[in-house]
XYZ file of N, CA and C in Angstrom:
609
model
N -19.428 17.998 -7.422
C -18.863 16.866 -7.663
C -19.155 16.089 -8.921
N -18.567 16.082 -10.237
C -19.208 15.078 -11.178
C -17.735 14.485 -11.722
N -17.271 13.869 -10.479
C -15.616 13.029 -10.782
C -15.686 11.857 -11.030
N -14.814 10.959 -11.745
C -15.048 9.134 -11.764
C -14.005 8.657 -10.958
N -14.993 7.890 -9.946
C -14.413 7.385 -9.043
C -14.676 5.913 -9.442
N -13.530 4.953 -9.146
C -13.270 3.357 -8.900
C -13.566 2.828 -7.462
N -14.240 2.296 -7.129
C -14.667 1.262 -6.332
C -14.165 -0.154 -6.160
N -12.786 -0.547 -5.976
C -11.876 -1.882 -6.019
C -12.225 -2.509 -5.077
N -13.065 -3.219 -4.777
C -13.113 -4.485 -3.370
C -13.613 -5.711 -3.918
N -13.636 -6.739 -3.694
C -14.005 -8.451 -4.104
C -15.289 -8.538 -3.237
N -15.738 -7.315 -2.222
C -17.165 -8.486 -1.601
C -18.193 -6.772 -2.338
N -18.883 -7.339 -2.214
C -20.375 -6.985 -3.474
C -21.369 -5.795 -2.192
N -20.835 -6.209 -1.294
C -21.711 -5.038 0.126
C -20.850 -4.339 0.165
N -19.640 -4.628 0.028
C -18.508 -3.188 0.507
C -19.066 -2.228 -0.774
N -18.884 -2.833 -2.115
C -18.898 -1.753 -3.474
C -20.415 -1.329 -3.274
N -21.258 -2.126 -3.049
C -22.321 -1.248 -2.897
C -22.969 -0.035 -1.716
N -22.357 -0.461 -0.565
C -22.677 0.166 0.433
C -22.181 1.655 -0.119
N -20.405 1.468 0.061
C -19.648 2.189 -0.172
C -20.229 3.539 -1.981
N -20.917 2.425 -2.866
C -21.590 3.797 -3.767
C -22.242 4.196 -2.911
N -23.577 3.826 -2.056
C -24.911 3.986 -1.998
C -24.560 5.636 -1.649
N -23.513 5.105 -0.275
C -23.334 6.340 0.605
C -22.718 7.447 -0.248
N -21.748 7.519 -1.144
C -21.273 8.273 -2.330
C -21.903 9.185 -3.278
N -22.870 8.248 -3.725
C -24.275 8.500 -4.558
C -25.212 9.296 -3.936
N -25.320 9.128 -2.738
C -26.485 10.164 -1.958
C -26.039 11.363 -1.626
N -24.963 11.425 -1.238
C -24.490 12.610 -0.713
C -23.891 13.243 -2.301
N -23.242 12.886 -3.488
C -22.785 13.721 -4.420
C -23.282 12.622 -5.895
N -24.459 13.268 -6.171
C -25.427 12.617 -7.205
C -24.284 12.885 -8.685
N -23.909 13.855 -8.427
C -23.001 13.469 -9.773
C -22.163 12.709 -10.095
N -21.322 12.435 -9.014
C -20.559 11.596 -9.171
C -20.470 10.217 -10.272
N -19.692 10.246 -10.662
C -19.727 8.859 -11.863
C -19.177 7.466 -11.080
N -19.720 6.731 -10.673
C -19.018 5.357 -9.692
C -19.241 3.981 -10.984
N -17.641 3.448 -11.147
C -17.399 2.345 -11.155
C -17.087 1.395 -10.166
N -16.668 0.009 -10.704
C -16.320 -1.289 -9.831
C -15.545 -2.025 -10.574
N -14.416 -2.447 -9.889
C -13.615 -4.090 -9.942
C -13.839 -4.523 -8.997
N -13.401 -5.933 -9.345
C -13.710 -7.022 -8.197
C -12.126 -7.497 -7.734
N -10.924 -7.059 -8.603
C -9.859 -7.588 -8.702
C -9.110 -7.060 -9.618
N -7.588 -7.052 -8.713
C -6.126 -6.040 -9.024
C -6.604 -5.988 -11.076
N -6.911 -6.737 -11.580
C -6.937 -7.288 -12.874
C -7.294 -6.095 -13.675
N -8.663 -6.051 -13.409
C -10.224 -5.730 -13.224
C -9.550 -3.781 -13.059
N -8.609 -3.487 -12.041
C -8.370 -2.224 -11.766
C -7.514 -1.641 -12.995
N -6.699 -2.562 -13.142
C -5.510 -2.272 -14.070
C -6.246 -1.909 -15.426
N -7.277 -2.989 -15.968
C -7.616 -2.868 -17.220
C -8.430 -1.403 -17.123
N -9.513 -1.097 -15.911
C -10.074 -0.237 -15.946
C -9.386 0.941 -16.356
N -8.466 1.564 -15.592
C -7.490 2.498 -15.126
C -6.520 2.574 -17.082
N -6.747 1.573 -17.657
C -5.766 1.474 -18.416
C -6.394 2.116 -19.658
N -7.626 1.822 -19.267
C -8.959 2.322 -20.633
C -9.546 3.528 -20.319
N -10.482 3.829 -19.131
C -10.825 4.770 -18.969
C -10.000 6.024 -17.701
N -10.161 7.482 -17.331
C -9.294 8.225 -16.769
C -10.214 8.312 -15.570
N -9.690 8.451 -14.831
C -10.600 8.273 -12.961
C -10.047 9.297 -12.224
N -11.014 9.683 -11.651
C -10.314 10.877 -10.681
C -9.849 10.334 -9.031
N -10.464 9.318 -8.640
C -9.876 8.712 -7.995
C -10.389 6.651 -7.355
N -9.660 6.359 -7.346
C -9.684 5.237 -6.775
C -9.710 4.581 -5.701
N -10.956 4.084 -5.301
C -10.775 3.649 -3.402
C -10.384 2.216 -3.592
N -9.408 1.976 -3.093
C -8.413 0.453 -3.616
C -8.010 -0.326 -2.090
N -9.434 -1.495 -2.037
C -9.285 -2.369 -1.075
C -7.806 -3.152 -1.412
N -6.820 -3.190 -0.443
C -5.277 -3.704 -0.675
C -5.461 -5.691 -0.430
N -6.860 -6.121 0.157
C -6.505 -7.028 0.074
C -7.540 -8.284 -0.860
N -7.844 -7.596 -2.144
C -8.810 -8.386 -3.619
C -7.755 -9.634 -4.107
N -8.492 -10.926 -4.818
C -7.922 -11.206 -5.581
C -6.945 -10.630 -6.557
N -5.469 -11.292 -6.818
C -4.471 -10.378 -7.799
C -3.673 -9.235 -6.987
N -3.904 -8.976 -5.546
C -3.487 -7.958 -5.016
C -2.121 -8.153 -5.237
N -1.157 -7.127 -5.459
C 0.252 -7.314 -5.054
C 0.800 -6.076 -3.734
N -0.183 -6.095 -3.123
C 0.221 -5.139 -2.166
C 0.478 -3.645 -2.169
N 1.681 -3.362 -1.603
C 2.157 -2.138 -1.531
C 2.543 -1.730 -3.179
N 3.061 -2.839 -4.290
C 3.814 -2.629 -5.272
C 2.525 -1.860 -6.227
N 1.122 -2.173 -5.734
C -0.099 -2.204 -6.527
C 0.567 -0.030 -6.788
N 0.608 0.094 -5.853
C 0.415 1.504 -6.270
C 1.490 2.700 -6.850
N 3.334 1.957 -7.156
C 3.173 2.663 -8.557
C 3.098 2.355 -9.456
N 2.205 0.789 -9.689
C 2.564 0.005 -10.683
C 0.588 0.904 -11.411
N 0.196 1.542 -10.522
C -1.507 1.857 -10.878
C -1.109 3.348 -11.394
N -0.206 3.858 -10.571
C 0.459 5.242 -10.880
C 0.946 5.557 -12.514
N 1.618 4.449 -12.522
C 2.797 4.084 -13.586
C 1.376 4.366 -15.115
N 0.452 4.138 -14.632
C -0.571 3.353 -15.993
C -1.375 5.063 -16.333
N -1.550 6.094 -14.706
C -2.282 6.971 -14.745
C -1.825 7.829 -13.706
N -0.848 8.814 -14.382
C 0.082 8.964 -12.752
C -0.684 10.139 -11.926
N -1.971 10.441 -12.889
C -2.960 12.181 -12.117
C -3.712 11.231 -11.176
N -3.771 10.339 -11.259
C -4.750 9.163 -10.478
C -4.317 9.551 -9.246
N -5.793 9.947 -7.935
C -5.408 9.426 -6.677
C -6.321 8.387 -6.118
N -5.303 7.815 -5.059
C -5.806 6.332 -4.684
C -5.526 6.655 -3.503
N -7.339 6.135 -2.738
C -7.587 6.225 -1.506
C -7.651 4.723 -0.916
N -6.614 4.235 -0.240
C -6.764 3.175 0.401
C -7.562 2.554 1.077
N -8.472 1.491 1.103
C -9.625 1.278 1.821
C -9.443 -0.157 2.586
N -9.636 -0.464 4.089
C -8.372 -1.120 3.988
C -9.239 -1.356 5.770
N -9.162 -2.576 6.229
C -9.613 -2.995 7.891
C -8.233 -3.457 7.935
N -7.054 -3.125 7.878
C -5.804 -3.448 8.549
C -5.471 -1.664 9.274
N -4.652 -1.763 10.307
C -4.774 -0.878 11.153
C -3.317 0.649 10.274
N -3.199 1.653 11.159
C -2.327 2.813 10.774
C -1.176 2.204 10.381
N -0.424 1.293 10.849
C 0.924 0.985 10.528
C 0.817 0.520 8.949
N 0.130 -0.510 8.279
C -0.269 -1.013 6.964
C -0.113 0.402 6.514
N -1.388 0.831 6.637
C -1.783 2.431 5.833
C -0.690 3.727 5.845
N 0.366 3.476 6.290
C 1.239 4.116 6.443
C 2.384 3.964 5.081
N 2.245 2.347 5.456
C 3.483 1.525 4.038
C 2.861 2.236 2.773
N 1.301 2.177 2.459
C 1.069 2.440 1.012
C 1.397 3.908 0.900
N 1.172 4.560 1.886
C 1.087 5.951 1.795
C 2.211 6.453 1.259
N 3.396 5.528 2.067
C 5.019 6.368 1.778
C 4.865 6.016 -0.096
N 4.423 4.883 -0.164
C 3.862 4.240 -1.813
C 3.835 5.552 -2.471
N 3.167 6.321 -1.749
C 2.511 7.334 -3.032
C 1.246 7.420 -3.024
N 0.177 6.543 -2.334
C -1.483 6.577 -1.899
C -1.620 7.811 -1.648
N -3.024 8.552 -1.875
C -3.216 10.048 -0.880
C -4.179 9.935 0.505
N -4.218 9.013 0.441
C -4.754 8.545 1.872
C -5.391 7.324 2.060
N -5.906 6.876 3.027
C -6.044 5.708 3.977
C -7.908 6.223 4.393
N -8.844 5.269 4.576
C -9.958 5.137 4.940
C -10.437 3.749 5.686
N -10.039 3.804 6.921
C -10.578 2.796 7.347
C -11.853 1.816 6.950
N -12.504 0.882 7.220
C -13.424 -0.073 6.132
C -14.630 -0.046 7.751
N -14.096 0.199 8.562
C -15.049 0.514 10.137
C -15.979 2.036 10.063
N -15.199 2.438 8.998
C -15.685 4.309 8.843
C -17.174 3.914 8.856
N -17.382 5.304 9.722
C -18.801 6.024 9.487
C -19.507 6.907 7.761
N -20.331 6.649 7.872
C -20.788 7.366 6.459
C -20.333 8.858 6.308
N -20.503 9.369 7.787
C -20.266 10.870 7.524
C -18.424 10.738 7.012
N -17.221 9.877 7.495
C -15.988 9.905 7.379
C -15.718 9.166 5.831
N -16.380 8.317 5.350
C -15.916 8.400 3.894
C -16.776 9.183 3.120
N -17.715 9.942 3.212
C -17.985 10.887 2.193
C -17.280 12.515 2.470
N -16.707 12.209 4.037
C -15.297 13.513 3.834
C -14.137 13.020 3.675
N -13.586 12.209 3.385
C -12.590 10.680 3.236
C -12.423 11.510 1.628
N -13.796 11.418 1.059
C -13.516 11.568 -0.442
C -13.619 13.010 -1.379
N -14.274 13.360 -0.571
C -14.482 14.869 -1.001
C -13.417 15.396 -0.297
N -12.824 15.283 0.611
C -11.080 15.851 1.162
C -10.167 15.458 -0.610
N -9.932 13.935 -0.615
C -8.908 13.739 -1.731
C -9.036 14.302 -2.675
N -10.174 14.621 -3.073
C -10.549 15.251 -4.558
C -10.618 16.702 -4.148
N -10.893 18.003 -3.539
C -10.574 18.664 -3.359
C -9.043 18.881 -2.930
N -8.442 18.243 -1.612
C -7.158 18.770 -1.472
C -6.177 18.336 -1.961
N -6.724 16.718 -2.650
C -5.230 16.355 -3.220
C -5.079 14.856 -2.406
N -5.516 14.774 -0.914
C -4.843 13.838 0.101
C -6.055 13.960 1.258
N -6.343 12.649 1.358
C -7.224 12.776 3.601
C -6.252 11.349 3.955
N -5.812 11.906 4.743
C -4.923 11.705 5.831
C -5.743 11.708 7.400
N -6.270 10.687 7.576
C -7.258 11.050 8.979
C -6.065 11.167 10.327
N -6.149 12.396 11.275
C -5.666 12.542 12.253
C -4.340 12.104 13.538
N -5.202 10.705 13.159
C -3.805 9.859 13.791
C -2.778 9.473 13.329
N -3.223 9.491 11.860
C -1.653 8.979 10.819
C -0.921 10.316 10.825
N -1.221 11.667 11.053
C -0.269 12.579 10.388
C 0.844 12.561 11.690
N 0.935 11.945 12.537
C 1.961 12.109 13.362
C 2.944 10.675 13.633
N 2.228 9.787 13.103
C 2.591 8.418 12.347
C 3.575 8.681 11.291
N 3.399 9.597 10.320
C 3.584 9.368 8.894
C 5.288 10.587 9.475
N 5.007 11.495 9.848
C 6.287 12.048 10.986
C 7.147 11.502 11.062
N 7.021 10.201 11.994
C 7.663 9.565 12.986
C 8.271 8.647 11.943
N 7.682 8.324 10.990
C 7.729 6.791 10.413
C 9.001 7.848 9.107
N 8.935 8.563 9.069
C 9.935 9.566 8.024
C 11.042 9.064 8.672
N 11.484 9.515 9.873
C 12.863 9.645 10.402
C 12.606 8.600 10.889
N 12.082 7.212 10.938
C 12.357 6.603 11.700
C 12.096 4.530 11.332
N 11.966 4.545 10.114
C 11.705 3.478 9.209
C 13.025 2.721 9.277
N 13.228 1.684 9.794
C 14.655 1.163 10.230
C 15.196 0.436 8.686
N 13.901 0.025 7.805
C 14.608 -0.561 6.410
C 15.356 0.690 5.583
N 15.084 1.350 5.524
C 15.750 2.854 4.702
C 16.928 3.013 5.150
N 17.363 2.373 6.661
C 19.014 2.707 6.826
C 19.436 1.371 5.728
N 19.144 0.454 4.907
C 19.738 -0.462 4.186
C 20.061 0.057 3.021
N 21.115 -0.735 2.676
C 21.859 0.027 1.210
C 21.105 -0.959 0.530
N 21.177 -0.854 -1.300
C 19.836 -1.431 -2.193
C 20.354 -3.104 -1.860
N 21.698 -3.390 -1.874
C 22.293 -5.211 -1.975
C 21.846 -5.731 -0.447
N 21.481 -4.891 0.880
C 21.535 -5.406 2.241
C 19.857 -5.608 1.750
N 18.857 -4.822 1.452
C 17.329 -4.829 0.824
C 17.686 -5.820 0.288
N 18.251 -6.402 -0.765
C 17.778 -7.627 -1.821
C 18.317 -8.739 -0.890
N 19.518 -8.571 0.227
C 19.620 -9.782 0.925
C 18.384 -10.080 2.563
N 18.053 -8.568 2.422
C 17.038 -8.956 3.409
C 15.812 -9.522 3.047
N 14.952 -9.247 1.604
C 14.013 -9.831 1.147
C 14.073 -11.304 0.759
N 15.485 -11.821 0.525
C 15.272 -13.271 0.114
C 15.783 -13.938 1.101
N 16.466 -13.262 2.598
C 15.977 -13.872 3.975
C 14.921 -14.265 4.381
N 13.754 -12.935 3.978
C 12.735 -12.813 4.635
C 11.445 -14.041 4.256
N 12.356 -14.300 2.970
C 11.078 -15.313 1.969
C 11.825 -16.592 2.462
N 12.828 -16.798 3.355
C 13.097 -18.256 3.533
C 14.936 -18.815 3.268
N 14.752 -17.613 2.255
C 16.491 -18.332 1.575
C 17.690 -18.337 2.850
N 18.363 -19.923 2.745
C 19.647 -19.767 3.591
C 20.808 -18.984 3.152
N 21.853 -18.975 3.648
C 22.823 -18.042 3.242
C 23.750 -19.252 1.671
N 23.774 -20.439 1.707
C 24.051 -20.423 0.523
C 23.116 -20.332 -0.579
N 21.778 -20.336 -0.482
C 21.024 -20.613 -1.662
C 21.317 -18.653 -1.953
N 21.390 -17.867 -1.167
C 21.436 -16.180 -1.465
C 23.066 -16.057 -2.016
N 24.039 -17.178 -1.498
C 25.405 -16.720 -1.839
C 25.453 -17.430 -3.486
N 24.573 -18.250 -3.810
C 24.619 -18.723 -5.409
C 23.761 -18.041 -5.950
N 22.143 -17.488 -5.735
C 21.586 -16.541 -6.376
C 22.273 -15.150 -6.650
N 23.537 -14.593 -5.833
C 23.301 -12.987 -6.084
C 25.452 -13.693 -6.320
N 25.700 -14.790 -6.911
C 26.860 -15.275 -7.122
C 27.764 -14.434 -6.103
N 27.582 -14.739 -4.810
C 28.893 -14.067 -3.666
C 29.057 -14.762 -3.018
N 29.883 -14.628 -2.134
C 30.550 -15.876 -1.262
C 29.756 -15.983 0.534
N 29.759 -17.190 0.738
C 28.909 -17.302 1.573
C 29.186 -15.999 2.679
N 30.672 -16.070 3.002
C 31.230 -15.522 3.989
C 31.010 -13.735 3.783
N 30.621 -13.509 2.543
C 29.901 -12.068 2.271
C 28.227 -12.196 2.868
N 27.840 -13.001 2.590
C 26.209 -13.281 3.028
C 26.668 -13.008 4.494
N 26.886 -13.721 5.183
C 27.528 -13.917 6.608
C 27.418 -12.373 7.096
N 28.417 -11.418 6.323
C 28.996 -10.118 6.559
C 27.298 -8.830 6.748
N 26.644 -9.280 5.484
C 25.700 -8.644 5.425
C 24.982 -8.854 6.207
N 23.907 -10.362 6.751
C 23.017 -10.768 7.420
C 23.757 -10.004 8.727
N 24.429 -10.105 9.300
C 25.315 -9.379 10.831
C 24.648 -7.751 10.616
N 24.954 -7.205 9.467
C 24.800 -6.065 9.399
C 23.552 -5.722 8.972
N 22.460 -6.657 8.306
C 20.997 -6.413 8.352
C 20.620 -6.798 9.614
N 20.925 -7.396 10.606
C 20.530 -7.709 12.324
C 20.541 -5.959 12.775
N 22.024 -6.144 12.495
C 22.441 -4.760 13.395
C 21.415 -3.371 13.391
N 21.295 -3.211 11.494
C 20.734 -1.875 11.471
C 18.823 -2.094 11.642
N 18.590 -3.245 11.290
C 17.169 -3.536 11.807
C 16.696 -3.440 13.393
N 17.760 -3.440 14.029
C 17.767 -4.107 15.466
C 16.723 -5.303 15.660
N 17.350 -6.531 15.037
C 16.421 -7.846 14.825
C 17.076 -8.464 15.470
N 17.179 -9.706 16.168
C 17.976 -10.981 16.669
C 17.930 -12.228 16.177
N 17.086 -12.237 15.761
C 16.691 -13.397 14.409
C 15.885 -13.369 13.583
N 16.040 -14.592 12.531
C 15.097 -14.708 11.250
C 13.581 -14.437 11.373
N 13.170 -14.632 12.623
C 11.763 -14.785 12.767
C 11.536 -13.328 13.253
N 12.616 -12.439 13.914
C 11.654 -11.062 14.359
C 12.127 -10.039 12.795
N 12.827 -10.732 12.014
C 13.298 -10.248 10.781
C 12.413 -10.526 10.014
N 11.411 -11.573 9.567
C 9.989 -11.982 9.055
C 9.244 -10.846 9.553
N 9.019 -11.100 10.679
C 8.180 -9.733 11.355
C 8.463 -8.511 10.682
N 9.050 -7.867 10.866
C 9.736 -6.104 10.103
C 9.226 -6.749 8.754
N 9.963 -7.508 8.255
C 9.065 -8.046 6.627
C 7.934 -7.765 6.581
N 7.086 -8.462 7.027
C 6.084 -7.880 6.848
C 4.892 -6.821 7.030
N 5.465 -6.670 8.610
C 4.827 -5.134 8.304
C 4.978 -4.152 7.439
N 5.877 -4.404 6.714
C 6.033 -3.409 4.737
C 4.963 -3.632 4.238
N 4.901 -5.106 4.602
C 3.549 -6.001 3.216
C 1.906 -5.594 3.702
């Protein structure tokens, strides 16, 4: 394997440790590092990489938006999410187009296997994720929202009231109320606190 890999993480120990595991297993790999999201974009804009191992919590992170943004810069790039978060979060990134997910608690063997699998097969989903991916495809309530409903859902989750939303979108307050009811129904939530929880689970 003489691929080029970019390891993006703001912790030196994580970068060094992951790199050591991979270099020991696959000495021909060329490994670069990035400490924040701006560096990731710069490096990907400047050089071609086969794989990006991406921490989703580093400085400058755009969370899920990073996936389409990075693919725009380099559409062949494979992205392996590297995170301490659980599977529910991983799913959201995979649905944005990431090729796989690796937990930061993974063993040396799992790290080697994940990287090898992504490079050879084009994706790496831990077994327990496969079922969730299929389930989520069927069953993500946010997908039921129209684009206007989704826009209002985001504004509500960001703490805007009916009046602010009406002003911002240039619609009647009564229209906002109607949308709000519909959004609550579709997401199966009873109040704004629950709506915010749904929003946070997506990010």
